[in-house]
CSV table of C-alpha atoms and ligand atoms in Angstrom, one decimal:
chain,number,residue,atom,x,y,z
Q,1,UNK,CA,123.2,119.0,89.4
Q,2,UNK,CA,120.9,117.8,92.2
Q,3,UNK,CA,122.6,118.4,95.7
Q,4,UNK,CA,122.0,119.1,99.1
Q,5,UNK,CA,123.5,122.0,100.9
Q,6,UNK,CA,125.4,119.5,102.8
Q,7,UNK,CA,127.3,118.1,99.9
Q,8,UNK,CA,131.4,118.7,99.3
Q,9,UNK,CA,132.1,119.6,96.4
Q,10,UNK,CA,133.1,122.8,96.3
Q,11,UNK,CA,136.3,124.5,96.0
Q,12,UNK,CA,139.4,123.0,98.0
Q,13,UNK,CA,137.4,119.8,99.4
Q,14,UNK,CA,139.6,116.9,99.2
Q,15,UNK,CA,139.4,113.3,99.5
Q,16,UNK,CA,141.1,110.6,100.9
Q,17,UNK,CA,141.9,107.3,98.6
Q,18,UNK,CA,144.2,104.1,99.3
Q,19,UNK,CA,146.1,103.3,96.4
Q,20,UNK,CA,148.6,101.1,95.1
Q,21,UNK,CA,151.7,102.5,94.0
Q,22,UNK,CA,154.3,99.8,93.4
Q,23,UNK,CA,154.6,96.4,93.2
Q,24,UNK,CA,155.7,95.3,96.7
Q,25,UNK,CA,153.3,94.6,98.7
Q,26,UNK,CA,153.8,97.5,101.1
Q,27,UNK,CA,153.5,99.9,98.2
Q,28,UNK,CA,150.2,101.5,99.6
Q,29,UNK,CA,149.5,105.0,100.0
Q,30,UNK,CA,146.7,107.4,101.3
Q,31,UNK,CA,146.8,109.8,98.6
Q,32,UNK,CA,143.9,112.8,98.5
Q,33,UNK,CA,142.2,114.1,95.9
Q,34,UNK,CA,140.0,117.3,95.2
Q,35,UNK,CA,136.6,116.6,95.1
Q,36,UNK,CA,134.7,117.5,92.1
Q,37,UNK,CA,130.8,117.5,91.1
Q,38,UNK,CA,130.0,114.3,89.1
Q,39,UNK,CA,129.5,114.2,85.6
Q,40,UNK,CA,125.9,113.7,83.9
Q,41,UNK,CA,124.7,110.2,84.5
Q,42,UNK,CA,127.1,109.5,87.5
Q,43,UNK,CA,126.6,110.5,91.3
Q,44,UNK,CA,129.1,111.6,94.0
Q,45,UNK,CA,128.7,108.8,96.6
Q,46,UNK,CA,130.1,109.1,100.5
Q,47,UNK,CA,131.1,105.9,101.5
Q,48,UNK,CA,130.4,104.4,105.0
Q,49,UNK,CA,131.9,101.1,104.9
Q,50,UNK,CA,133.9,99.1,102.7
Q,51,UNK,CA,135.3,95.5,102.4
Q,52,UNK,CA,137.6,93.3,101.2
Q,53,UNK,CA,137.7,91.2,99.1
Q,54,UNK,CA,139.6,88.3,97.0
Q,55,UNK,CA,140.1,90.2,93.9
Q,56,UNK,CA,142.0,93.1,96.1
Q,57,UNK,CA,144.8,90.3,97.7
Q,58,UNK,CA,145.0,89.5,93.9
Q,59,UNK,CA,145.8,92.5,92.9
Q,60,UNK,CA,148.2,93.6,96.4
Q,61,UNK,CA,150.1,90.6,95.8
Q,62,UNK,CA,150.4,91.8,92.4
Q,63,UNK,CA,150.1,87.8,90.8
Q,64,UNK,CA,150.7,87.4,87.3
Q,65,UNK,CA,146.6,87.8,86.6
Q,66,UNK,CA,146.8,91.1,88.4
Q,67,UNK,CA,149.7,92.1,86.3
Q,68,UNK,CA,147.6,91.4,83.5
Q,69,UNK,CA,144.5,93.1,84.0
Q,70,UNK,CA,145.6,96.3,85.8
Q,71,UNK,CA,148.3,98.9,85.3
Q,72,UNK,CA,150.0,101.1,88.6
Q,73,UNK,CA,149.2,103.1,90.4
Q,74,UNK,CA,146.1,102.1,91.1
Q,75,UNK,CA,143.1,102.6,93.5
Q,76,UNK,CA,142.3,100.0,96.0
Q,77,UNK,CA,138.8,98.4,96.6
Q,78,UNK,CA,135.3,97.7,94.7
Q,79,UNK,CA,133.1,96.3,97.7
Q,80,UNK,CA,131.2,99.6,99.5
Q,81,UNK,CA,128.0,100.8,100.6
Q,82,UNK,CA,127.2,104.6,100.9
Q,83,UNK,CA,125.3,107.6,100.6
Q,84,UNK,CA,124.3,109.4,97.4
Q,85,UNK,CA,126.0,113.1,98.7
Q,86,UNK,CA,125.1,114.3,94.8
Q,87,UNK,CA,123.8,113.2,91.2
Q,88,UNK,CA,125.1,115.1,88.4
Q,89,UNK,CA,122.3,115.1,86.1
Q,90,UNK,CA,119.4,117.5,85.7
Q,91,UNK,CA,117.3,115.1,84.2
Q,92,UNK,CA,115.3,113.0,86.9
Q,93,UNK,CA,114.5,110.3,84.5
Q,94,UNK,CA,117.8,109.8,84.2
Q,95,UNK,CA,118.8,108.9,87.9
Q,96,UNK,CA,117.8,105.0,87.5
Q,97,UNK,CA,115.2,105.7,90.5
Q,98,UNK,CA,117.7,106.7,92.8
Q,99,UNK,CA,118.0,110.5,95.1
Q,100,UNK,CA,120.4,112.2,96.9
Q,101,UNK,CA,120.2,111.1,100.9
Q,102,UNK,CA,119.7,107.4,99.3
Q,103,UNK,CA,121.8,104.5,100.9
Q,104,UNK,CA,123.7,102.3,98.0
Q,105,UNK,CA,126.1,99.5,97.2
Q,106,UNK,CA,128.0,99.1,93.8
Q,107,UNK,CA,127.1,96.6,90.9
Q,108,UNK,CA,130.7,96.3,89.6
Q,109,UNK,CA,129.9,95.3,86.5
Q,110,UNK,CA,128.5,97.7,83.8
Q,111,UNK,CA,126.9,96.6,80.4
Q,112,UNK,CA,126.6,98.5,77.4
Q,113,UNK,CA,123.1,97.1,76.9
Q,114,UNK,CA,123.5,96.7,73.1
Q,115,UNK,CA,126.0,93.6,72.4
Q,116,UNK,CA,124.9,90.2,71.5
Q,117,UNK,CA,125.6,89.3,75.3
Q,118,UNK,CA,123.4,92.1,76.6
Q,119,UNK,CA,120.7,91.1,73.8
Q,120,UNK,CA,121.0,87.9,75.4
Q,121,UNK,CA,119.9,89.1,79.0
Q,122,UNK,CA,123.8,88.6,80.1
Q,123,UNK,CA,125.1,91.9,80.4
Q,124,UNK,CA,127.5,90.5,83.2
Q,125,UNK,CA,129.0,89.3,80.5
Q,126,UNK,CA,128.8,91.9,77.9
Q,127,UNK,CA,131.4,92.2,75.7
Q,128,UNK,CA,132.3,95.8,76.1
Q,129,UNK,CA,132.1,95.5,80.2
Q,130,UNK,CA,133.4,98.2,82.3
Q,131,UNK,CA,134.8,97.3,86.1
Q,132,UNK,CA,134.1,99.9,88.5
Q,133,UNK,CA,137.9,98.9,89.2
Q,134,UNK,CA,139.0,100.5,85.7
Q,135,UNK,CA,137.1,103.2,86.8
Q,136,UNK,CA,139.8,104.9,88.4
Q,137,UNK,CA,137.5,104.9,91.9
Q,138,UNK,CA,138.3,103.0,94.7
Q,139,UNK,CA,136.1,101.7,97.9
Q,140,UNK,CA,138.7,102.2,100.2
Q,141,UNK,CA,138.2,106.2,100.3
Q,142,UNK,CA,135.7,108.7,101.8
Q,143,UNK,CA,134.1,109.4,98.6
Q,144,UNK,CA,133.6,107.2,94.9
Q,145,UNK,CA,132.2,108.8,91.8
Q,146,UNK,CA,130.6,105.8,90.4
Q,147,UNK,CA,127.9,105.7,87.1
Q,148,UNK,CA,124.2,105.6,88.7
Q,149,UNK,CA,123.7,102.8,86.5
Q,150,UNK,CA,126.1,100.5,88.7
Q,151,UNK,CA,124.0,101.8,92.2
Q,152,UNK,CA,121.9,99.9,93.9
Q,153,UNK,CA,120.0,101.0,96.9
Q,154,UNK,CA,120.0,98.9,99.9
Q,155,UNK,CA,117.0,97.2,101.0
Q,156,UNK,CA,114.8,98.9,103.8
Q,157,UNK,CA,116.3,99.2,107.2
Q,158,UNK,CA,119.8,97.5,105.8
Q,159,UNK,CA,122.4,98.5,107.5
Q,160,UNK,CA,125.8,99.7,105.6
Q,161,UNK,CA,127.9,97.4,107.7
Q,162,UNK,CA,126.0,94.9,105.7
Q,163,UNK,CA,125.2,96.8,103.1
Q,164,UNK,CA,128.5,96.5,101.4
Q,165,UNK,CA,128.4,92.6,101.5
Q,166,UNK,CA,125.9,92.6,99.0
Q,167,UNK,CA,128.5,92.4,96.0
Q,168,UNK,CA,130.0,89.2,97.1
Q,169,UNK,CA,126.7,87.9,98.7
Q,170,UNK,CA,125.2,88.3,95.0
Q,171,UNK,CA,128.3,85.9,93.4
Q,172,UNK,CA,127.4,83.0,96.1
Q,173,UNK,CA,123.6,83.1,95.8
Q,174,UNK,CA,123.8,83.1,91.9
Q,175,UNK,CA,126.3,80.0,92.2
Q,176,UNK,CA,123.9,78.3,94.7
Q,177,UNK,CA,121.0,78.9,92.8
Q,178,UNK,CA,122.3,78.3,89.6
Q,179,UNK,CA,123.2,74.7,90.8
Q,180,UNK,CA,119.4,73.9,91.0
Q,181,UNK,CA,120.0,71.6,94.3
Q,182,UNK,CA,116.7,72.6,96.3
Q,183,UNK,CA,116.1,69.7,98.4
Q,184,UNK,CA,119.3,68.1,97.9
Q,185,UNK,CA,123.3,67.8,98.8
Q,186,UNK,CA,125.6,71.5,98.0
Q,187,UNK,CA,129.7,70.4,98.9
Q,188,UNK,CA,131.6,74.0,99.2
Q,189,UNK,CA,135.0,73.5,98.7
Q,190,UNK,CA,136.9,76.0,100.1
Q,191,UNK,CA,135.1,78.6,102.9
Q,192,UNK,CA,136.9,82.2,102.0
Q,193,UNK,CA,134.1,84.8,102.2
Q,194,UNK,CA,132.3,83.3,98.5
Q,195,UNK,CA,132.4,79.9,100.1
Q,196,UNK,CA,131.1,80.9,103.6
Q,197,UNK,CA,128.5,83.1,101.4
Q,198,UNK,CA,127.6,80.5,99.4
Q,199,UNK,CA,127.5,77.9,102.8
Q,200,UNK,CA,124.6,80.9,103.9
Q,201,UNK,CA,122.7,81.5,100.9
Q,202,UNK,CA,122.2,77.8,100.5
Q,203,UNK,CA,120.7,77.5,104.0
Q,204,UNK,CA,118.3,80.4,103.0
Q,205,UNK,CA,116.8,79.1,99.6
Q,206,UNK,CA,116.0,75.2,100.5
Q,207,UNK,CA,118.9,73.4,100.0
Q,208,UNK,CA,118.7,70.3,102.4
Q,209,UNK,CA,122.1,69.9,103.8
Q,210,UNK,CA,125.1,71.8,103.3
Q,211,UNK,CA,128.8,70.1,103.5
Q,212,UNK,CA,132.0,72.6,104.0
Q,213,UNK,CA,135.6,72.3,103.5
Q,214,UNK,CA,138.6,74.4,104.5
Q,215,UNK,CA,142.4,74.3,105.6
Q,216,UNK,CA,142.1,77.2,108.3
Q,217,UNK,CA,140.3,75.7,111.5
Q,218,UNK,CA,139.1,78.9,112.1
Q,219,UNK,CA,136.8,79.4,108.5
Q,220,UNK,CA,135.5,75.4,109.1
Q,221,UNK,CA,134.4,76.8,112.3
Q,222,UNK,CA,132.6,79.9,110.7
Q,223,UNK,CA,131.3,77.5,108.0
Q,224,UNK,CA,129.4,75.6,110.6
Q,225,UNK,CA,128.0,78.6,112.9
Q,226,UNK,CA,126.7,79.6,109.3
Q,227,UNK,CA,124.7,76.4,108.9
Q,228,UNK,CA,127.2,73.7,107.3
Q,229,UNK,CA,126.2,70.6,109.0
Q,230,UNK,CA,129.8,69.4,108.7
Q,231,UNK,CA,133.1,71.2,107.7
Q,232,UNK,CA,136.0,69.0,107.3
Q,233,UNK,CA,140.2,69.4,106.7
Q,234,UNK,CA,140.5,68.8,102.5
Q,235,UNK,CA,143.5,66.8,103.6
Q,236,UNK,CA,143.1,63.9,105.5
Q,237,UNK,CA,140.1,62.0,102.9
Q,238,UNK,CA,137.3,62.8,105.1
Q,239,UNK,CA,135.3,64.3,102.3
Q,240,UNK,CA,134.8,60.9,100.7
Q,241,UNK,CA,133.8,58.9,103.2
Q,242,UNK,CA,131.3,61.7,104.3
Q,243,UNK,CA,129.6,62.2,100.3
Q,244,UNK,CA,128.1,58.7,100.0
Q,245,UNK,CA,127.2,58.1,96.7
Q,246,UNK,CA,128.3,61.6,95.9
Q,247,UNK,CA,126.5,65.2,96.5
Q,248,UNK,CA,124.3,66.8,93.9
Q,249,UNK,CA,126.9,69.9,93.2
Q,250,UNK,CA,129.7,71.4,94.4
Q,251,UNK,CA,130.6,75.2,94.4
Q,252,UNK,CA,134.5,75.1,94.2
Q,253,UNK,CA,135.4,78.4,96.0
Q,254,UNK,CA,138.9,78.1,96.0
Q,255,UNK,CA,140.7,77.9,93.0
Q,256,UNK,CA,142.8,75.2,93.8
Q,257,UNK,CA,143.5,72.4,91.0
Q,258,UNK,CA,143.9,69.9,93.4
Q,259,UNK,CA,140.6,71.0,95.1
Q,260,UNK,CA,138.5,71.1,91.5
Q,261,UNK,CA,139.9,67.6,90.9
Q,262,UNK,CA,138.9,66.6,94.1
Q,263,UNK,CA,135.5,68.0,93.7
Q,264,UNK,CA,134.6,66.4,90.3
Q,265,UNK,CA,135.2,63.2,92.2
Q,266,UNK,CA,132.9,63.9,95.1
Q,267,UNK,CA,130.0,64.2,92.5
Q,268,UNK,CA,127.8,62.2,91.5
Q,269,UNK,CA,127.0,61.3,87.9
Q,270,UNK,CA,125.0,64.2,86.5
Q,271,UNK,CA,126.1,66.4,89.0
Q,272,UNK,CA,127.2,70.2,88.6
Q,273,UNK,CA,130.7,71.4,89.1
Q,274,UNK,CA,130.2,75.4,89.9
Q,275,UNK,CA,133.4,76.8,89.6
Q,276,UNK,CA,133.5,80.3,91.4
Q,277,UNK,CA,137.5,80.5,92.7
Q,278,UNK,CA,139.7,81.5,89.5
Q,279,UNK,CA,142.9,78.8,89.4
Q,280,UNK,CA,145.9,80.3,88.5
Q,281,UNK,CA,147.2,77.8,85.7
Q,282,UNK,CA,145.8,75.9,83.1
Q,283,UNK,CA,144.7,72.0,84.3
Q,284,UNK,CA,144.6,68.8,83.1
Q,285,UNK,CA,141.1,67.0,84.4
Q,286,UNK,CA,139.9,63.5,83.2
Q,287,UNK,CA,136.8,64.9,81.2
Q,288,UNK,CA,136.3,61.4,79.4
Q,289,UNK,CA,135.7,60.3,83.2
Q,290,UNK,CA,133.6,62.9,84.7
Q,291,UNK,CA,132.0,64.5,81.8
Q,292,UNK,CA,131.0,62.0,78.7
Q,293,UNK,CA,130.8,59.2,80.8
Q,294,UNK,CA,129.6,60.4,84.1
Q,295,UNK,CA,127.6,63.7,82.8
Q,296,UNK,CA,128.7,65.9,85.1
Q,297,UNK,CA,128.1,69.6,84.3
Q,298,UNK,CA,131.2,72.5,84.7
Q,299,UNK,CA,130.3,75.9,84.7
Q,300,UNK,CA,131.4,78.9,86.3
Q,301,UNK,CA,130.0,82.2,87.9
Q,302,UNK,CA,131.3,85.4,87.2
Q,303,UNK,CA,129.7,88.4,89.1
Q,304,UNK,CA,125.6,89.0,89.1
Q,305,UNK,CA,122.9,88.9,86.9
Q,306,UNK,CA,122.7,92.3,87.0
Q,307,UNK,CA,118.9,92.5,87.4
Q,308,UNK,CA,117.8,89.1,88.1
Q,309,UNK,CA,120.3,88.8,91.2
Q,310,UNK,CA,119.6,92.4,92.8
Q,311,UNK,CA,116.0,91.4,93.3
Q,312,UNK,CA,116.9,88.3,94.6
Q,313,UNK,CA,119.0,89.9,97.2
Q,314,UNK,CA,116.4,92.3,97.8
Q,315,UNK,CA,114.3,89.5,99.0
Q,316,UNK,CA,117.2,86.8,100.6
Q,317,UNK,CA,119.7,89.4,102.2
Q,318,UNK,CA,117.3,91.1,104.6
Q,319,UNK,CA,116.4,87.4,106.3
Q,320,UNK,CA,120.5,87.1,106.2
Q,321,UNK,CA,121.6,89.7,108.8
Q,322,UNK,CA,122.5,87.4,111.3
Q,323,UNK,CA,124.5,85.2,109.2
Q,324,UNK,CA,126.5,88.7,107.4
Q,325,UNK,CA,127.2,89.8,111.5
Q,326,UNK,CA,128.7,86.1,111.8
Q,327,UNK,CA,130.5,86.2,108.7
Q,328,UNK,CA,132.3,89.9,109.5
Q,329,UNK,CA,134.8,89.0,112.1
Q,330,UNK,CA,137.4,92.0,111.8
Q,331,UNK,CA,136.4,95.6,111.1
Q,332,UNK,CA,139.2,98.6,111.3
Q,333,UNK,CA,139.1,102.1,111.2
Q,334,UNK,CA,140.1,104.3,108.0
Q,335,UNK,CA,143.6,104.6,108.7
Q,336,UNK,CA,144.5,101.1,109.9
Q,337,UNK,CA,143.6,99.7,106.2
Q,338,UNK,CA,147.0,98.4,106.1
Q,339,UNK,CA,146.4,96.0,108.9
Q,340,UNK,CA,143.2,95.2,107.4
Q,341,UNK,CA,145.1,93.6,104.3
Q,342,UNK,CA,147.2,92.2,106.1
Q,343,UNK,CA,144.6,89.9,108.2
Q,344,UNK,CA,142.7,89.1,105.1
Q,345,UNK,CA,145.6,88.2,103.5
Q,346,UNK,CA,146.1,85.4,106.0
Q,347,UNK,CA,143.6,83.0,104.6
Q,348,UNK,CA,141.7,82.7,108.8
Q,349,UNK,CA,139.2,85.5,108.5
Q,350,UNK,CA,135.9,86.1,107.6
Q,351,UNK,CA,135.8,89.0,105.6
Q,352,UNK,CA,137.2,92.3,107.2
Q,353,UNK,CA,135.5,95.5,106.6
Q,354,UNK,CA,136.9,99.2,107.0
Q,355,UNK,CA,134.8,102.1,108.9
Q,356,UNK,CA,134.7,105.4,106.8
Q,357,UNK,CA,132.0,106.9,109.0
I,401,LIG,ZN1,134.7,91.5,95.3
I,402,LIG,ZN1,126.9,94.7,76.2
């Protein structure tokens, strides 16, 4: 094993870990476990910051979805940035380019690089995906053993405070890209941190203008200090009158049926529908309408390419830092990661980050 004389790992070091241990919402705890040297092939990583995200107030509400994907008790977080403390492999050829002292964010997703999906140049959607959240790791701890294949290093002179966006800033730049609307009209319905993301990204890589929508004052605010030229209330039938003839795609951030029927009507024909928030129930859409006779396009985004997008951040994210320090609007220290939930929960903020060191 590769590690510096600096590294824990030996006998009676401990970790701390925020897990969930019931289903009520208050069920957290701070549990700590030993610290042990990683295994061949993974590395021992000392996280700095981390930050929440959507799929965590799934899963502390505990909604039916989370019910069905994860089982109690369970660790807390996938969103982190860190340092390599150690890489438990002897084999240099095996560490994916990466060294102890280097600064890293996760790629959640892990392919097995031999299905027909991987084959296919998808390995986000490989069929036999792991989720660094069935890893049994969380981001909301001091230290994550996490498969160097699923490490990315940060680009030069990144910070980790926005390091650890990177995850979620992937999702929104493939859906903005993937809509193929340089030069032309992006609608992003609903502005949680994908949706402000996505707002940012799209000012970065030559889409012309950028229209926002949003319940919470506060994220149509956010949506225009991070380049929307207008952000308006879903509820009062501004959208409409503002779309013309109808915008060239629309990145549907929210989940909300009544926000993806909405957005299939402020298309125009031949437009794309991107869907990137998950509804919760099944829908009933006029496809005759908006598909066969109008040609409009739905897909969906699920996570990053898990090549393609990294060097695309590589390149995007550095030119992004002002936009990520607009986007963070609450950070918290270590022990206060109950409060943290808590303000993400309430549907205002940007996205909230905790400090680990
Ligand atoms: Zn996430
Ligand atoms: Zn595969």
């Amino acid at each position: 094993m590769q590690k510096p004389s600096d590294a824990p790992g030996t006998a009676g070091d401990s970790y701390s870990l925020v897990m969930k241990t019931g289903p009520e919402w208050s069920d957290l705890a701070r549990v700590r476990r030993p610290l042990s040297a990683p295994r061949p092939g993974s590395a021992l990583v000392k996280i700095h910051r981390a930050a929440v995200c959507g799929t965590d107030l799934h899963i502390l509400k505990w909604n039916d979805w989370a019910q069905q994907h994860y089982r109690l008790p369970l660790p807390l977080g996938h969103e982190f940035s860190g340092v390599i403390a150690a890489i438990g492999a002897d084999d240099a050829s095996a560490h994916h380019g990466l060294a102890v002292g280097d600064s890293v964010t996760v790629e959640t997703h892990l392919a097995c690089g031999h299905c027909d999906q991987c084959l296919r140049d998808r390995g986000h959607t490989c069929l036999n995906l792991k989720v660094f959240t069935r890893l049994g790791e969380g981001a909301f701890a001091e230290y994550a053993t996490v498969p160097l294949a699923m490490l990315r290093r940060l680009p030069a002179g990144m910070s980790h405070r926005h390091g650890c966006l990177l995850e979620p800033l992937g999702i929104a730049l493939r859906a903005v890209e993937e809509c193929r609307v340089t030069g032309g009209v992006l609608f992003v319905s609903g502005c949680g941190p994908i949706g402000l993301l996505a707002v940012a990204a799209a000012r970065q890589t030559g889409v012309a203008r950028v229209l926002a929508a949003d319940l919470s004052p506060a994220r149509r605010e956010l949506a225009l200090a991070l380049g929307a030229e207008v952000a308006v209330d879903p509820r009062d039938g501004s959208d409409r009158a503002l779309v013309g003839t109808g915008v060239d795609a629309v990145i549907e951030a929210s989940g909300s049926p009544a926000a993806i029927e909405n957005a299939l009507n402020l298309l125009r024909p031949g437009g794309t529908l991107m869907l990137a928030g998950m509804p919760a129930q099944n829908l009933a859409l006029d496809l005759s309408r908006h598909v066969v006779l109008r040609e409009i396009a739905i897909r969906g985004v699920y996570g990053r390419h898990l090549q393609g997008t990294w060097a695309r951040l590589q390149e995007i994210a550095p030119r992004m830092q002002s936009a990520l320090d607009r986007l963070i609007t609450h950070e918290f220290a270590q022990d206060d990661f109950a409060e943290a939930f808590r303000v993400a929960m309430d549907g205002q903020a940007g996205k909230v980050e905790l400090i680990f060191s």
